[in-house]
């Protein structure tokens, strides 16, 4: 099994550069299917989720090539509606964006129900509601989603989301860009990657307004043209290094970030006694000698505290003396990592969406499991602060979302080795991409 072995007890010191935002990239890549021409996309994170989506586009007839390590050109001019590699779609959550982009481009879509991390039930009813409002017939059968624009092309509509959903907001935006007439999404999500997707689409000739507020207006256009776009830095990757610096009592300058996107994370870190200084495109984080507990940490849609930082903070609060409470406001079941932390000596109780941490107990190395992407990152942080050796298995989850995680941490002074089953050293193969 693929594993990381971590020798704990090191403080992180130095500078780390953040990659492009995963959750922006995984929407922008499928959205490139709408464009007749070459999209040059800069600051693409090289992670397995983006690799999978690029491979799917290639199978649909796109030409994809790397210009340098983080710049890619995608030309979907020659893409055709055809069966896509369903085994790849099934692996990742973001394959749901292919419903919107294939419908917009071809008037037809067949995708698998999306995969991704398991946090309990993750329905896509709001995506389906949106596509139906735009004039598609949508059926879910045998694990597939079949969608067809009834008039051959989608029509603008007013759509109120019953639940604030990042995925549904972005999927409807993608589908509506080439629809006839105006679409209005109400109760839209406001995450930075939603603004990023809108900016990408607009730079290719779309007319999307209001992204970043709860009402997004999209005036359909006849076609999109090629162009150049640079993806924003990854808020969660940055937050993960911030917590890693705080937890290990180190000092790390985290560069290529937008400090405004990190505000809720910086504010909570300051409550723990961590020093956080913001610069124009960087943050400096210095861990305190003694971490303080926090009263109440609740995850919420942006600009609230992100659910994708909840497990990393769970580890941090295990190190702070006293009782801390975390409430998970987005998912039913995002505390699976707690069982793994208990193996390392953490004292934590979970009741539904609430987790009570009795902090201040020393963590000790143990064999643990990366239950999902962020839980895996949290276990890496736990391993770095624990005494002794921690072995984490199923690390492919971590590599879905963190570019060169081990390399970047080791450059900051961590002591982590990678063991892949097949002896490989770089899992992001991009075999189908020149
Ligand atoms: N929901 C519905 N119906 C829907 C869609 C969502 O009930 O049709 C519910 C979900 O079950 C959840 C809540 O609404 O309780 C919010 O889900 P959302 O749609 O916002 O999440 P998502 O699009 O499935 C994206 C990220 C997640 C991140 C969430 C929240 C991608 C590919 N994934 O998921 O990222 O946790 O937004 O910010 O963009 C991660 O990066 O580790 C990760 C899990």
Short mmCIF file of C-alpha atoms and ligand atoms in Angstrom, two decimals:
data_model
loop_
_atom_site.label_atom_id
_atom_site.label_comp_id
_atom_site.label_asym_id
_atom_site.label_seq_id
_atom_site.Cartn_x
_atom_site.Cartn_y
_atom_site.Cartn_z
CA UNK A 1 0.00 0.00 0.00
CA UNK A 2 1.21 3.55 -0.76
CA UNK A 3 2.51 5.11 2.43
CA UNK A 4 4.22 8.09 4.01
CA UNK A 5 6.58 7.45 6.92
CA UNK A 6 7.00 10.47 9.19
CA UNK A 7 9.60 10.90 11.90
CA UNK A 8 7.99 13.43 14.21
CA UNK A 9 9.31 16.22 16.36
CA UNK A 10 10.57 18.63 13.70
CA UNK A 11 9.68 22.33 13.58
CA UNK A 12 8.94 23.75 10.13
CA UNK A 13 11.07 26.70 9.04
CA UNK A 14 11.50 28.54 5.76
CA UNK A 15 9.41 29.52 2.77
CA UNK A 16 6.84 27.58 0.78
CA UNK A 17 5.09 28.55 -2.44
CA UNK A 18 1.42 27.73 -2.83
CA UNK A 19 0.11 26.16 -6.05
CA UNK A 20 -3.02 27.02 -8.01
CA UNK A 21 -6.39 26.33 -6.41
CA UNK A 22 -7.59 22.75 -6.84
CA UNK A 23 -11.28 23.55 -6.58
CA UNK A 24 -10.97 26.33 -9.18
CA UNK A 25 -8.89 24.19 -11.55
CA UNK A 26 -11.27 21.24 -11.41
CA UNK A 27 -14.09 23.48 -12.67
CA UNK A 28 -12.04 25.51 -15.15
CA UNK A 29 -10.67 22.42 -16.94
CA UNK A 30 -14.15 21.02 -17.77
CA UNK A 31 -15.33 24.56 -18.60
CA UNK A 32 -12.62 24.74 -21.28
CA UNK A 33 -14.80 22.32 -23.25
CA UNK A 34 -17.08 25.29 -24.01
CA UNK A 35 -14.28 27.18 -25.73
CA UNK A 36 -13.59 26.99 -29.47
CA UNK A 37 -9.92 27.88 -29.44
CA UNK A 38 -6.85 27.59 -27.26
CA UNK A 39 -7.16 28.27 -23.53
CA UNK A 40 -3.79 28.93 -21.97
CA UNK A 41 -4.20 28.35 -18.25
CA UNK A 42 -1.46 29.36 -15.82
CA UNK A 43 -0.97 28.27 -12.21
CA UNK A 44 -2.53 24.82 -12.77
CA UNK A 45 -1.87 22.57 -9.77
CA UNK A 46 -0.27 19.25 -10.81
CA UNK A 47 -2.32 16.90 -8.71
CA UNK A 48 -4.12 13.69 -9.55
CA UNK A 49 -7.59 15.32 -9.74
CA UNK A 50 -6.49 17.75 -12.48
CA UNK A 51 -4.61 14.95 -14.23
CA UNK A 52 -7.79 12.86 -14.30
CA UNK A 53 -9.90 15.68 -15.75
CA UNK A 54 -7.32 16.49 -18.41
CA UNK A 55 -7.23 12.83 -19.40
CA UNK A 56 -11.03 12.85 -19.74
CA UNK A 57 -10.86 15.94 -21.99
CA UNK A 58 -8.22 14.27 -24.16
CA UNK A 59 -10.52 11.24 -24.52
CA UNK A 60 -13.26 13.61 -25.71
CA UNK A 61 -10.94 14.89 -28.44
CA UNK A 62 -9.22 17.87 -26.81
CA UNK A 63 -5.56 18.67 -27.40
CA UNK A 64 -3.73 19.32 -24.14
CA UNK A 65 -0.09 20.26 -23.67
CA UNK A 66 2.09 21.55 -20.86
CA UNK A 67 4.00 24.75 -21.72
CA UNK A 68 5.90 24.66 -18.44
CA UNK A 69 5.38 23.02 -15.05
CA UNK A 70 2.25 25.02 -14.23
CA UNK A 71 1.00 26.35 -17.56
CA UNK A 72 -1.18 24.33 -19.84
CA UNK A 73 -2.85 24.81 -23.19
CA UNK A 74 -6.21 23.17 -23.81
CA UNK A 75 -7.77 23.24 -27.26
CA UNK A 76 -11.24 21.71 -27.36
CA UNK A 77 -12.04 22.86 -30.90
CA UNK A 78 -12.01 19.27 -32.15
CA UNK A 79 -13.87 17.73 -29.17
CA UNK A 80 -16.84 15.49 -30.01
CA UNK A 81 -19.73 14.09 -27.99
CA UNK A 82 -18.82 10.50 -27.22
CA UNK A 83 -18.56 8.04 -24.36
CA UNK A 84 -15.99 9.34 -21.88
CA UNK A 85 -13.78 7.19 -19.61
CA UNK A 86 -16.36 6.43 -16.92
CA UNK A 87 -13.90 4.66 -14.61
CA UNK A 88 -11.99 7.97 -14.35
CA UNK A 89 -15.14 10.04 -13.85
CA UNK A 90 -16.24 7.77 -11.04
CA UNK A 91 -13.04 8.47 -9.10
CA UNK A 92 -13.50 12.19 -8.61
CA UNK A 93 -16.13 14.57 -7.36
CA UNK A 94 -15.51 17.28 -9.93
CA UNK A 95 -16.60 15.07 -12.83
CA UNK A 96 -20.04 16.58 -12.13
CA UNK A 97 -18.85 19.73 -13.96
CA UNK A 98 -18.86 17.66 -17.16
CA UNK A 99 -22.67 17.61 -16.93
CA UNK A 100 -22.73 21.40 -17.33
CA UNK A 101 -19.91 21.64 -19.85
CA UNK A 102 -21.07 18.76 -22.10
CA UNK A 103 -24.64 20.04 -22.04
CA UNK A 104 -23.45 23.55 -22.91
CA UNK A 105 -21.13 22.36 -25.67
CA UNK A 106 -22.98 19.35 -27.17
CA UNK A 107 -26.54 19.65 -25.82
CA UNK A 108 -26.02 16.16 -24.38
CA UNK A 109 -24.16 14.70 -21.42
CA UNK A 110 -23.59 11.25 -19.99
CA UNK A 111 -21.50 11.10 -16.84
CA UNK A 112 -21.19 8.79 -13.88
CA UNK A 113 -22.52 9.85 -10.51
CA UNK A 114 -19.52 11.67 -9.01
CA UNK A 115 -17.01 10.03 -6.68
CA UNK A 116 -14.73 11.94 -4.31
CA UNK A 117 -14.25 11.93 -0.55
CA UNK A 118 -16.88 10.18 1.53
CA UNK A 119 -18.39 12.56 4.12
CA UNK A 120 -21.79 10.85 4.25
CA UNK A 121 -24.51 11.51 1.70
CA UNK A 122 -23.43 14.03 -0.96
CA UNK A 123 -26.44 14.52 -3.22
CA UNK A 124 -26.35 16.44 -6.52
CA UNK A 125 -30.04 17.32 -6.53
CA UNK A 126 -29.32 21.07 -6.81
CA UNK A 127 -27.16 20.48 -9.90
CA UNK A 128 -30.00 18.48 -11.46
CA UNK A 129 -32.59 21.08 -10.47
CA UNK A 130 -30.46 23.73 -12.19
CA UNK A 131 -29.99 21.74 -15.41
CA UNK A 132 -33.71 21.00 -15.58
CA UNK A 133 -34.55 24.69 -15.09
CA UNK A 134 -32.25 25.46 -18.03
CA UNK A 135 -34.34 23.13 -20.20
CA UNK A 136 -32.53 19.79 -19.95
CA UNK A 137 -34.13 16.46 -19.38
CA UNK A 138 -32.05 14.76 -16.69
CA UNK A 139 -32.32 11.11 -15.63
CA UNK A 140 -30.21 9.19 -13.15
CA UNK A 141 -30.06 5.47 -13.95
CA UNK A 142 -27.64 2.68 -13.04
CA UNK A 143 -25.09 5.06 -11.56
CA UNK A 144 -25.09 7.36 -14.60
CA UNK A 145 -26.47 10.83 -15.17
CA UNK A 146 -28.05 11.32 -18.61
CA UNK A 147 -28.86 14.90 -19.61
CA UNK A 148 -30.18 16.30 -22.85
CA UNK A 149 -31.09 19.86 -23.83
CA UNK A 150 -34.64 19.37 -25.06
CA UNK A 151 -34.43 22.06 -27.76
CA UNK A 152 -30.84 21.20 -28.64
CA UNK A 153 -29.68 24.26 -26.66
CA UNK A 154 -30.24 25.36 -23.06
CA UNK A 155 -32.36 28.39 -22.18
CA UNK A 156 -31.66 30.93 -19.44
CA UNK A 157 -33.76 30.65 -16.27
CA UNK A 158 -34.07 31.99 -12.74
CA UNK A 159 -32.79 29.34 -10.29
CA UNK A 160 -33.00 29.51 -6.52
CA UNK A 161 -30.66 27.02 -4.82
CA UNK A 162 -32.30 25.36 -1.82
CA UNK A 163 -28.89 24.77 -0.35
CA UNK A 164 -25.75 26.89 -0.72
CA UNK A 165 -23.67 24.61 -2.94
CA UNK A 166 -20.27 25.35 -4.45
CA UNK A 167 -20.61 22.58 -7.03
CA UNK A 168 -24.18 23.40 -8.10
CA UNK A 169 -23.40 27.13 -8.39
CA UNK A 170 -20.38 26.50 -10.62
CA UNK A 171 -22.06 23.77 -12.67
CA UNK A 172 -25.05 25.97 -13.47
CA UNK A 173 -22.69 28.85 -14.35
CA UNK A 174 -20.85 26.57 -16.81
CA UNK A 175 -24.06 25.28 -18.37
CA UNK A 176 -25.63 28.75 -18.65
CA UNK A 177 -22.75 30.52 -20.39
CA UNK A 178 -23.80 29.35 -23.88
CA UNK A 179 -27.55 29.16 -23.10
CA UNK A 180 -30.03 31.36 -24.90
CA UNK A 181 -30.98 34.36 -22.74
CA UNK A 182 -30.32 35.29 -19.14
CA UNK A 183 -29.80 32.98 -16.15
CA UNK A 184 -30.02 34.19 -12.57
CA UNK A 185 -28.69 31.99 -9.75
CA UNK A 186 -30.01 33.01 -6.34
CA UNK A 187 -28.62 31.82 -2.99
CA UNK A 188 -25.37 31.14 -4.86
CA UNK A 189 -22.18 30.09 -3.05
CA UNK A 190 -19.51 32.82 -2.75
CA UNK A 191 -16.21 30.94 -2.50
CA UNK A 192 -13.12 32.50 -4.15
CA UNK A 193 -13.09 29.71 -6.77
CA UNK A 194 -16.56 30.79 -7.92
CA UNK A 195 -15.19 34.24 -8.70
CA UNK A 196 -12.22 32.56 -10.37
CA UNK A 197 -14.44 30.45 -12.64
CA UNK A 198 -16.46 33.56 -13.58
CA UNK A 199 -13.25 35.46 -14.37
CA UNK A 200 -12.00 32.57 -16.50
CA UNK A 201 -15.28 32.36 -18.44
CA UNK A 202 -15.42 36.14 -18.91
CA UNK A 203 -11.86 36.24 -20.20
CA UNK A 204 -12.96 33.74 -22.87
CA UNK A 205 -15.90 35.97 -23.90
CA UNK A 206 -18.69 35.02 -21.47
CA UNK A 207 -20.90 37.53 -19.65
CA UNK A 208 -21.09 36.49 -15.99
CA UNK A 209 -21.78 39.11 -13.32
CA UNK A 210 -22.13 39.08 -9.55
CA UNK A 211 -19.87 36.10 -8.77
CA UNK A 212 -18.78 36.42 -5.14
CA UNK A 213 -22.27 37.61 -4.12
CA UNK A 214 -25.33 35.43 -3.57
CA UNK A 215 -26.88 36.45 -6.90
CA UNK A 216 -25.08 35.60 -10.13
CA UNK A 217 -26.37 36.79 -13.50
CA UNK A 218 -25.26 35.13 -16.71
CA UNK A 219 -26.16 36.53 -20.11
CA UNK A 220 -25.78 33.70 -22.60
CA UNK A 221 -23.40 34.29 -25.54
CA UNK A 222 -23.14 32.54 -28.91
CA UNK A 223 -19.59 31.25 -28.49
CA UNK A 224 -16.44 31.51 -26.41
CA UNK A 225 -12.98 32.25 -27.79
CA UNK A 226 -9.51 31.26 -26.64
CA UNK A 227 -7.44 33.34 -24.22
CA UNK A 228 -5.03 33.27 -21.30
CA UNK A 229 -6.03 32.92 -17.66
CA UNK A 230 -4.17 32.46 -14.37
CA UNK A 231 -5.81 30.43 -11.58
CA UNK A 232 -5.88 31.87 -8.05
CA UNK A 233 -3.68 30.37 -5.31
CA UNK A 234 -5.15 27.51 -3.27
CA UNK A 235 -6.75 28.80 -0.08
CA UNK A 236 -6.81 25.37 1.57
CA UNK A 237 -3.27 24.37 0.63
CA UNK A 238 -2.11 27.69 2.15
CA UNK A 239 -4.24 27.12 5.26
CA UNK A 240 -2.78 23.63 5.66
CA UNK A 241 0.80 24.99 5.71
CA UNK A 242 -0.31 27.73 8.14
CA UNK A 243 -1.62 25.09 10.55
CA UNK A 244 1.46 22.92 10.03
CA UNK A 245 3.71 25.87 10.96
CA UNK A 246 1.59 26.66 14.04
CA UNK A 247 1.34 23.03 15.18
CA UNK A 248 5.07 22.35 14.94
CA UNK A 249 5.94 25.65 16.65
CA UNK A 250 7.85 26.70 13.55
CA UNK A 251 8.01 29.84 11.39
CA UNK A 252 7.00 29.70 7.75
CA UNK A 253 6.56 32.36 5.08
CA UNK A 254 3.78 31.15 2.79
CA UNK A 255 3.99 32.82 -0.61
CA UNK A 256 1.70 33.10 -3.65
CA UNK A 257 -1.44 33.57 -1.55
CA UNK A 258 -4.33 36.04 -1.43
CA UNK A 259 -4.43 36.95 2.30
CA UNK A 260 -8.08 38.08 2.03
CA UNK A 261 -9.08 34.47 1.19
CA UNK A 262 -7.32 33.30 4.36
CA UNK A 263 -9.02 35.71 6.79
CA UNK A 264 -11.18 33.17 8.64
CA UNK A 265 -8.21 30.81 8.98
CA UNK A 266 -5.85 33.58 10.15
CA UNK A 267 -8.43 34.80 12.68
CA UNK A 268 -8.83 31.33 14.25
CA UNK A 269 -5.09 30.77 14.27
CA UNK A 270 -4.60 34.07 16.13
CA UNK A 271 -7.09 32.84 18.76
CA UNK A 272 -4.74 29.91 19.39
CA UNK A 273 -1.93 32.38 20.11
CA UNK A 274 -0.28 31.87 16.71
CA UNK A 275 1.39 34.92 15.16
CA UNK A 276 0.08 35.64 11.65
CA UNK A 277 1.33 38.59 9.61
CA UNK A 278 -0.16 39.40 6.22
CA UNK A 279 1.78 40.85 3.31
CA UNK A 280 0.49 41.65 -0.18
CA UNK A 281 0.90 38.10 -1.54
CA UNK A 282 2.25 36.18 1.44
CA UNK A 283 1.56 35.37 5.07
CA UNK A 284 4.11 34.74 7.80
CA UNK A 285 3.04 32.25 10.47
CA UNK A 286 4.89 31.64 13.71
CA UNK A 287 3.70 29.00 16.16
CA UNK A 288 3.55 29.91 19.86
CA UNK A 289 5.35 28.02 22.61
CA UNK A 290 1.92 27.12 24.03
CA UNK A 291 -1.24 26.89 21.92
CA UNK A 292 -4.55 28.16 23.37
CA UNK A 293 -7.82 26.29 23.02
CA UNK A 294 -10.60 27.92 20.98
CA UNK A 295 -14.13 28.32 22.21
CA UNK A 296 -16.11 27.48 19.17
CA UNK A 297 -15.04 26.63 15.67
CA UNK A 298 -17.91 26.19 13.23
CA UNK A 299 -17.51 25.44 9.54
CA UNK A 300 -19.68 27.44 7.15
CA UNK A 301 -19.86 28.48 3.51
CA UNK A 302 -17.43 31.27 2.54
CA UNK A 303 -16.63 33.74 4.05
CA UNK A 304 -17.12 31.48 7.07
CA UNK A 305 -14.50 29.01 8.28
CA UNK A 306 -13.98 26.37 5.53
CA UNK A 307 -14.94 22.75 6.14
CA UNK A 308 -11.83 21.78 4.16
CA UNK A 309 -9.68 23.15 7.03
CA UNK A 310 -11.63 21.40 9.80
CA UNK A 311 -9.48 18.23 10.16
CA UNK A 312 -6.21 20.20 10.18
CA UNK A 313 -7.59 22.41 12.99
CA UNK A 314 -8.78 19.27 14.76
CA UNK A 315 -5.14 18.20 15.07
CA UNK A 316 -4.01 21.68 16.15
CA UNK A 317 -6.61 21.81 18.92
CA UNK A 318 -5.48 18.40 20.22
CA UNK A 319 -2.21 20.15 21.09
CA UNK A 320 -3.86 23.07 22.94
CA UNK A 321 -4.44 22.65 26.68
CA UNK A 322 -8.15 22.57 27.62
CA UNK A 323 -11.40 21.79 25.85
CA UNK A 324 -12.17 22.97 22.31
CA UNK A 325 -15.39 22.38 20.39
CA UNK A 326 -15.70 22.03 16.61
CA UNK A 327 -19.08 22.04 14.87
CA UNK A 328 -19.18 20.78 11.27
CA UNK A 329 -21.73 22.94 9.46
CA UNK A 330 -21.45 21.48 5.95
CA UNK A 331 -21.21 17.67 6.03
CA UNK A 332 -22.88 14.92 8.10
CA UNK A 333 -19.79 12.81 8.53
CA UNK A 334 -16.47 14.61 8.41
CA UNK A 335 -14.96 13.40 11.68
CA UNK A 336 -13.76 9.97 10.55
CA UNK A 337 -10.15 11.08 11.07
CA UNK A 338 -10.80 11.30 14.81
CA UNK A 339 -10.50 7.52 15.12
CA UNK A 340 -7.03 7.75 13.61
CA UNK A 341 -6.04 10.57 15.96
CA UNK A 342 -7.16 8.48 18.93
CA UNK A 343 -4.58 5.85 17.89
CA UNK A 344 -1.98 8.57 18.47
CA UNK A 345 -3.23 9.39 21.96
CA UNK A 346 -5.70 12.21 21.23
CA UNK A 347 -8.73 12.48 23.51
CA UNK A 348 -11.67 13.44 21.36
CA UNK A 349 -15.42 12.76 21.49
CA UNK A 350 -17.73 13.05 18.50
CA UNK A 351 -21.49 13.34 18.64
CA UNK A 352 -23.02 13.84 15.19
CA UNK A 353 -21.70 17.10 13.82
CA UNK A 354 -20.00 18.17 17.06
CA UNK A 355 -16.52 17.20 18.17
CA UNK A 356 -15.19 17.92 21.65
CA UNK A 357 -11.42 17.88 22.03
CA UNK A 358 -9.72 17.47 25.37
CA UNK A 359 -6.40 18.93 24.30
CA UNK A 360 -2.92 18.95 25.70
CA UNK A 361 -2.20 15.21 25.58
CA UNK A 362 1.05 14.35 23.83
CA UNK A 363 0.62 12.62 20.47
CA UNK A 364 2.69 9.54 19.73
CA UNK A 365 3.47 8.02 16.34
CA UNK A 366 1.23 5.17 15.11
CA UNK A 367 0.16 3.43 11.91
CA UNK A 368 -2.82 5.46 10.67
CA UNK A 369 -5.03 5.83 7.66
CA UNK A 370 -5.67 8.82 5.35
CA UNK A 371 -9.49 8.61 5.34
CA UNK A 372 -9.82 11.33 2.71
CA UNK A 373 -7.90 14.28 1.26
CA UNK A 374 -7.99 16.79 4.14
CA UNK A 375 -8.09 14.08 6.81
CA UNK A 376 -4.90 12.74 5.23
CA UNK A 377 -3.26 16.17 5.38
CA UNK A 378 -4.32 16.40 9.03
CA UNK A 379 -2.63 13.06 9.77
CA UNK A 380 0.58 14.34 8.18
CA UNK A 381 0.49 17.33 10.54
CA UNK A 382 -0.21 15.00 13.47
CA UNK A 383 2.72 12.81 12.41
CA UNK A 384 5.08 15.82 12.31
CA UNK A 385 4.25 16.84 15.89
CA UNK A 386 4.02 13.33 17.37
CA UNK A 387 6.87 11.63 19.16
CA UNK A 388 8.27 8.67 17.19
CA UNK A 389 7.25 7.35 13.80
CA UNK A 390 3.88 7.61 12.06
CA UNK A 391 3.05 5.58 8.97
CA UNK A 392 0.10 6.83 6.92
CA UNK A 393 -1.47 4.58 4.31
CA UNK A 394 -3.86 5.34 1.43
CA UNK A 395 -1.92 8.52 0.69
CA UNK A 396 -3.33 8.65 -2.84
CA UNK A 397 -6.19 10.63 -1.21
CA UNK A 398 -3.70 13.33 -0.17
CA UNK A 399 -2.19 13.46 -3.66
CA UNK A 400 -5.60 14.24 -5.14
CA UNK A 401 -5.25 17.77 -3.78
CA UNK A 402 -1.72 18.70 -2.64
CA UNK A 403 1.00 19.30 -5.20
CA UNK A 404 4.38 17.84 -4.13
CA UNK A 405 3.22 17.82 -0.49
CA UNK A 406 6.06 15.72 0.90
CA UNK A 407 8.72 17.56 -1.12
CA UNK A 408 7.44 20.95 0.09
CA UNK A 409 7.25 19.83 3.74
CA UNK A 410 10.70 18.22 3.66
CA UNK A 411 12.12 21.48 2.24
CA UNK A 412 10.74 23.13 5.41
CA UNK A 413 12.53 20.60 7.62
CA UNK A 414 10.04 17.74 7.93
CA UNK A 415 11.30 14.17 7.83
CA UNK A 416 8.91 12.25 5.57
CA UNK A 417 9.61 9.42 3.15
CA UNK A 418 7.27 8.13 0.45
CA UNK A 419 6.82 4.45 -0.35
CA UNK A 420 4.73 3.64 -3.38
CA UNK A 421 3.77 0.03 -4.00
CA UNK A 422 5.28 0.04 -7.46
CA UNK A 423 8.43 1.94 -6.50
CA UNK A 424 7.30 4.98 -8.52
CA UNK A 425 8.37 8.41 -7.28
CA UNK A 426 5.89 10.67 -9.08
CA UNK A 427 2.27 9.67 -9.19
CA UNK A 428 0.96 12.49 -11.35
CA UNK A 429 1.75 10.78 -14.59
CA UNK A 430 -0.08 12.97 -17.11
CA UNK A 431 0.58 10.12 -19.49
CA UNK A 432 -2.07 11.29 -21.92
CA UNK A 433 -0.86 14.87 -21.94
CA UNK A 434 2.12 15.94 -23.98
N1 LIG B 1 -25.59 19.54 -1.32
C1 LIG B 1 -26.86 19.12 -1.54
N2 LIG B 1 -27.31 19.02 -2.84
C2 LIG B 1 -26.51 19.35 -3.89
C3 LIG B 1 -25.20 19.78 -3.65
C4 LIG B 1 -24.76 19.88 -2.34
O1 LIG B 1 -27.62 18.81 -0.61
O2 LIG B 1 -26.98 19.24 -5.03
C5 LIG B 1 -25.10 19.66 0.07
C6 LIG B 1 -23.89 18.78 0.35
O3 LIG B 1 -24.26 17.47 0.70
C7 LIG B 1 -23.22 19.53 1.46
C8 LIG B 1 -23.49 21.00 1.13
O4 LIG B 1 -24.62 20.99 0.25
O5 LIG B 1 -23.84 19.24 2.67
C9 LIG B 1 -22.38 21.74 0.42
O6 LIG B 1 -21.90 20.97 -0.67
P1 LIG B 1 -21.20 21.66 -1.93
O7 LIG B 1 -22.03 21.38 -3.12
O8 LIG B 1 -20.89 23.08 -1.59
O9 LIG B 1 -19.86 20.84 -2.01
P2 LIG B 1 -19.22 20.13 -3.27
O10 LIG B 1 -19.41 20.96 -4.48
O11 LIG B 1 -19.61 18.71 -3.33
C10 LIG B 1 -16.95 21.39 -3.01
C11 LIG B 1 -15.51 20.99 -2.89
C12 LIG B 1 -15.26 20.35 -1.55
C13 LIG B 1 -15.66 21.31 -0.44
C14 LIG B 1 -17.10 21.82 -0.64
C15 LIG B 1 -17.51 22.89 0.33
C16 LIG B 1 -14.94 20.48 -5.18
C17 LIG B 1 -14.64 19.46 -6.19
N3 LIG B 1 -15.20 20.05 -3.96
O12 LIG B 1 -17.70 20.18 -2.87
O13 LIG B 1 -13.87 20.14 -1.49
O14 LIG B 1 -15.61 20.65 0.80
O15 LIG B 1 -17.24 22.33 -1.99
O16 LIG B 1 -16.67 23.97 0.26
O17 LIG B 1 -14.91 21.67 -5.46
C18 LIG B 1 -11.88 19.22 -0.68
O18 LIG B 1 -11.27 19.99 -1.44
O19 LIG B 1 -11.32 18.54 0.20
C19 LIG B 1 -13.33 19.11 -0.79
C20 LIG B 1 -14.01 18.13 -0.25
#
